[in-house]
mmCIF file of C-alpha atoms in Angstrom:
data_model
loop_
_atom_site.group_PDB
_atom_site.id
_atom_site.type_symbol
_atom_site.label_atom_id
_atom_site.label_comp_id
_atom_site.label_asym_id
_atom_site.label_seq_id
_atom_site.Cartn_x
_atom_site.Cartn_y
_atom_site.Cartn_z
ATOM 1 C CA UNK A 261 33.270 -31.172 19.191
ATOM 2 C CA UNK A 262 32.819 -28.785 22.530
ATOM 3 C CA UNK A 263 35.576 -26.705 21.110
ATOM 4 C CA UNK A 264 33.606 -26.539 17.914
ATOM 5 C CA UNK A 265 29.994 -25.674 19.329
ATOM 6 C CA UNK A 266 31.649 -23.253 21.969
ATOM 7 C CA UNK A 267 32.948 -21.575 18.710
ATOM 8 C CA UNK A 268 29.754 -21.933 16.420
ATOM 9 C CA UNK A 269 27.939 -20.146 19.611
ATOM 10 C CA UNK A 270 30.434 -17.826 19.779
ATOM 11 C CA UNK A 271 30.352 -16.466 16.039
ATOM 12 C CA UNK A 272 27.015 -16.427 16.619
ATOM 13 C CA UNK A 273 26.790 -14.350 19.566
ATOM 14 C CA UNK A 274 29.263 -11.813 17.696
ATOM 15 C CA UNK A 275 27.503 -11.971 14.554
ATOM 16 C CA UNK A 276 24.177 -11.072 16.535
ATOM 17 C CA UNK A 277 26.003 -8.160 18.191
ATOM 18 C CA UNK A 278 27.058 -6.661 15.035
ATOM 19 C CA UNK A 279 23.352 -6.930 13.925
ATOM 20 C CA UNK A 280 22.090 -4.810 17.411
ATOM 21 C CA UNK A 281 24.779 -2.242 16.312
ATOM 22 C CA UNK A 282 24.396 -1.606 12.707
ATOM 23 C CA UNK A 283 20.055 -1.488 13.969
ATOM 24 C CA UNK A 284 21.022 1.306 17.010
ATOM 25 C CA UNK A 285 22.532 3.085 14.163
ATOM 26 C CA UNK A 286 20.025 3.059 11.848
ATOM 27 C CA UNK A 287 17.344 3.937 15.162
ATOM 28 C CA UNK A 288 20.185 6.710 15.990
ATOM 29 C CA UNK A 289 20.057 8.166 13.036
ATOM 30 C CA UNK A 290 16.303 8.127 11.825
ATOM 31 C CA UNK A 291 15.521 9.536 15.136
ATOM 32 C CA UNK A 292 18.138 12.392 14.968
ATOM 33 C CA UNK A 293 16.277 13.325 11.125
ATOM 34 C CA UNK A 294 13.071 13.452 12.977
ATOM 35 C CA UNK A 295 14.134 15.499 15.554
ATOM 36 C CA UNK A 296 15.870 17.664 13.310
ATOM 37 C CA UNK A 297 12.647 17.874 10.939
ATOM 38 C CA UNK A 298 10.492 18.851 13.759
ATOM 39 C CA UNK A 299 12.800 21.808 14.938
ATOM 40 C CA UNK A 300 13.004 22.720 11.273
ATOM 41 C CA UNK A 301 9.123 22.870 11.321
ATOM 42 C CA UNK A 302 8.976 25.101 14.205
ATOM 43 C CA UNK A 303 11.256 27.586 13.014
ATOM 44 C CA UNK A 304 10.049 27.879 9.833
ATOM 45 C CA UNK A 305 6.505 28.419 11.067
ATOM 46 C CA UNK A 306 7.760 30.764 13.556
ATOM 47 C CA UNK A 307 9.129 32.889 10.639
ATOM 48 C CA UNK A 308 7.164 32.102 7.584
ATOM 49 C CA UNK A 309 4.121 30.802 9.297
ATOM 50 C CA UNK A 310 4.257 27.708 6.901
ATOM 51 C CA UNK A 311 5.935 24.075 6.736
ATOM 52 C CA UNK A 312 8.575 23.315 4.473
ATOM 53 C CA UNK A 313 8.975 19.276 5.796
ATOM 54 C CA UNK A 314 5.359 18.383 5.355
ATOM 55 C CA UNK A 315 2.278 19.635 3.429
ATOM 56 C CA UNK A 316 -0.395 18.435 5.064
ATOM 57 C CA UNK A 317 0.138 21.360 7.792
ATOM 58 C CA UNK A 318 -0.190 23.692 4.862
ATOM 59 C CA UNK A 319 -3.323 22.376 3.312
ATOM 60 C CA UNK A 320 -5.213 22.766 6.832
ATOM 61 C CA UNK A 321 -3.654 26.063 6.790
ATOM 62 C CA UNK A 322 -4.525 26.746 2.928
ATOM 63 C CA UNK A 323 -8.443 25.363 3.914
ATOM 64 C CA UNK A 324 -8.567 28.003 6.706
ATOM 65 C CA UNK A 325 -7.708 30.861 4.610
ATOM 66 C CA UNK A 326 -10.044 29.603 1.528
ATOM 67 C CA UNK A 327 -12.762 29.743 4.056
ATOM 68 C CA UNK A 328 -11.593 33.140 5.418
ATOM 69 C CA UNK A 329 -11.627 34.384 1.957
ATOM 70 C CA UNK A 330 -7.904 35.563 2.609
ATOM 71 C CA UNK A 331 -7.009 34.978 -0.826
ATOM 72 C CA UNK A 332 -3.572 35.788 -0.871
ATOM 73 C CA UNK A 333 -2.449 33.071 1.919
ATOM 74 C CA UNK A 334 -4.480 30.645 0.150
ATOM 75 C CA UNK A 335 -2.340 31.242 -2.953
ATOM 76 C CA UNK A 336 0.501 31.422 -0.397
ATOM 77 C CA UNK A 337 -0.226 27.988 1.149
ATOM 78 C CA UNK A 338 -0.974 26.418 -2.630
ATOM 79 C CA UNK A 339 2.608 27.616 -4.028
ATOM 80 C CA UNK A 340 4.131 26.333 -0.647
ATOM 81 C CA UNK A 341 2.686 22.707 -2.073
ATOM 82 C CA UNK A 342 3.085 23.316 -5.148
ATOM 83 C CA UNK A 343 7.357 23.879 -4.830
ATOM 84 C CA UNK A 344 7.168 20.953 -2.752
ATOM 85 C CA UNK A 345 5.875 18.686 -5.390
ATOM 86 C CA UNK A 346 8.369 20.565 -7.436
ATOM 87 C CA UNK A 347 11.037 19.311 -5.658
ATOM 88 C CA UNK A 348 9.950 15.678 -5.614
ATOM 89 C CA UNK A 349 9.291 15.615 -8.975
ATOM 90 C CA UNK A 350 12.869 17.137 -9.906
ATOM 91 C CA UNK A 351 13.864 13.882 -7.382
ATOM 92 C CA UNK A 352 12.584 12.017 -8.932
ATOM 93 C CA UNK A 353 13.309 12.827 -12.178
ATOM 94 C CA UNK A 354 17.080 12.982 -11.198
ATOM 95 C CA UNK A 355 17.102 9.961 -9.800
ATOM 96 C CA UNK A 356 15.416 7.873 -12.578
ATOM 97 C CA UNK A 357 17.647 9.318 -15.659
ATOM 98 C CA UNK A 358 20.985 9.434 -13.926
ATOM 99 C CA UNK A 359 20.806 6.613 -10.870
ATOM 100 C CA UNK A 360 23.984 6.871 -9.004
ATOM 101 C CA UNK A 361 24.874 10.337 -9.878
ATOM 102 C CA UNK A 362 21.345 11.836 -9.260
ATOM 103 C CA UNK A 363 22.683 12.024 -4.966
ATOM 104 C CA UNK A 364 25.562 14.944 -5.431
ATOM 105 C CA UNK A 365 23.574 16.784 -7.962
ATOM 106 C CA UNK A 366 20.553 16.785 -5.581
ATOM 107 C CA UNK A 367 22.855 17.410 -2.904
ATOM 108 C CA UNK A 368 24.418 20.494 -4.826
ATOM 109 C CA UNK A 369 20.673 21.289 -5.839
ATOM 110 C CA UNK A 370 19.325 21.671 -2.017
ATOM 111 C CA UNK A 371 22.126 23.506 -0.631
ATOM 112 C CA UNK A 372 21.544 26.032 -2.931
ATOM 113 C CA UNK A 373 18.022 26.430 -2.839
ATOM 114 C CA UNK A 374 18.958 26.488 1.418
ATOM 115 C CA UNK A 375 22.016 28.938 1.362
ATOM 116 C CA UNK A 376 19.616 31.221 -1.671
ATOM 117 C CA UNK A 377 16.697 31.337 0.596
ATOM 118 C CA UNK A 378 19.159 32.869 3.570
ATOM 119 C CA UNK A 379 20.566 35.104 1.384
ATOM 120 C CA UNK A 380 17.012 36.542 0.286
ATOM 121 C CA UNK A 381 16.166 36.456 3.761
ATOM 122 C CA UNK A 382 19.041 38.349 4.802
ATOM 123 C CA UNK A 383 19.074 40.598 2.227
ATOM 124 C CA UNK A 384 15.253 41.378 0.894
ATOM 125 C CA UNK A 385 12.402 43.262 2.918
ATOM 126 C CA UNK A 386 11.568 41.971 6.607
ATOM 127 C CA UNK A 387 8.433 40.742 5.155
ATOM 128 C CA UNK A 388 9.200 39.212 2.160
ATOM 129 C CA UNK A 389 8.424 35.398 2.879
ATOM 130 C CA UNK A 390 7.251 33.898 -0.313
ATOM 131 C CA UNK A 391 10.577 33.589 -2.138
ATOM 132 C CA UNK A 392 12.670 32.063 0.883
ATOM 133 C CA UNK A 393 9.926 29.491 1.652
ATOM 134 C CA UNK A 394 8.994 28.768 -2.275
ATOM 135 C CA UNK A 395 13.015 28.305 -2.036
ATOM 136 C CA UNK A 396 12.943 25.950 1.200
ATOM 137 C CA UNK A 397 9.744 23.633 0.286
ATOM 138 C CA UNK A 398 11.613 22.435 -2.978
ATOM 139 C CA UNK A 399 14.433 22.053 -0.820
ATOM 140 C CA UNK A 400 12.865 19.599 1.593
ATOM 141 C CA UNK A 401 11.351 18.166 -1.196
ATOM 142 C CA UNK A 402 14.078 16.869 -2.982
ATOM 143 C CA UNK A 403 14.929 15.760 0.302
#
């Protein structure tokens, strides 16, 4: 019966291991998406002065110019929020109609809205911003 209890406690022990693993993963990895949102965030506000990740940056911002009266970057700001609902709706959407197969077509979706909005910014006027960042909030919002 030793034998048998040094092995219960063992299996447990390893069992309880794998556990701690599989959660520094899943810590690994949720903080590496954070990180990576938050750069995203400042380079995209850096170029675009906007947020593609999250909107509530862009309704302060949208608030600011509506008091302002700067029109234009309040319609700005509003069509940043509304291509982000955009692309959680189309998410959504996707994902309720077609389940399991919703994941590479959303996939396919984002990289080209990502790979469209560099190629407008690469190739359009220096100051064009709208289109790219229309492009990118739907992006991160099927995200």
């Amino acid at each position: 019966t030793a034998a048998a209890t040094a092995m219960n406690l063992f299996a447990s022990v390893a069992a309880s291991a794998a556990k701690k693993q599989k959660s520094e993963g899943k810590k690994r990895l949720a903080s590496g998406m954070a990180f990576l949102t938050g750069w995203a965030d400042v380079a995209l506000f850096t170029k675009y002065r906007g947020f593609a990740t999250m909107m509530s940056g862009n309704t302060l911002w949208m608030a600011n110019a509506f008091v302002d009266g700067r029109l234009r970057d309040m319609a700005y700001y509003a069509s940043v929020i509304l291509s982000y609902w955009a692309g959680l709706a189309a998410f959504r959407r996707a994902d309720l109609t077609m389940k399991k197969k919703s994941l590479p077509l959303c996939a396919l979706a984002v990289t080209a809205l990502f790979v469209g909005s560099d190629y407008i910014n690469c190739f359009a006027d220096v100051g064009a911003r709208w289109a790219p960042m229309m492009m990118l909030a739907a992006g991160f919002g099927i995200i």
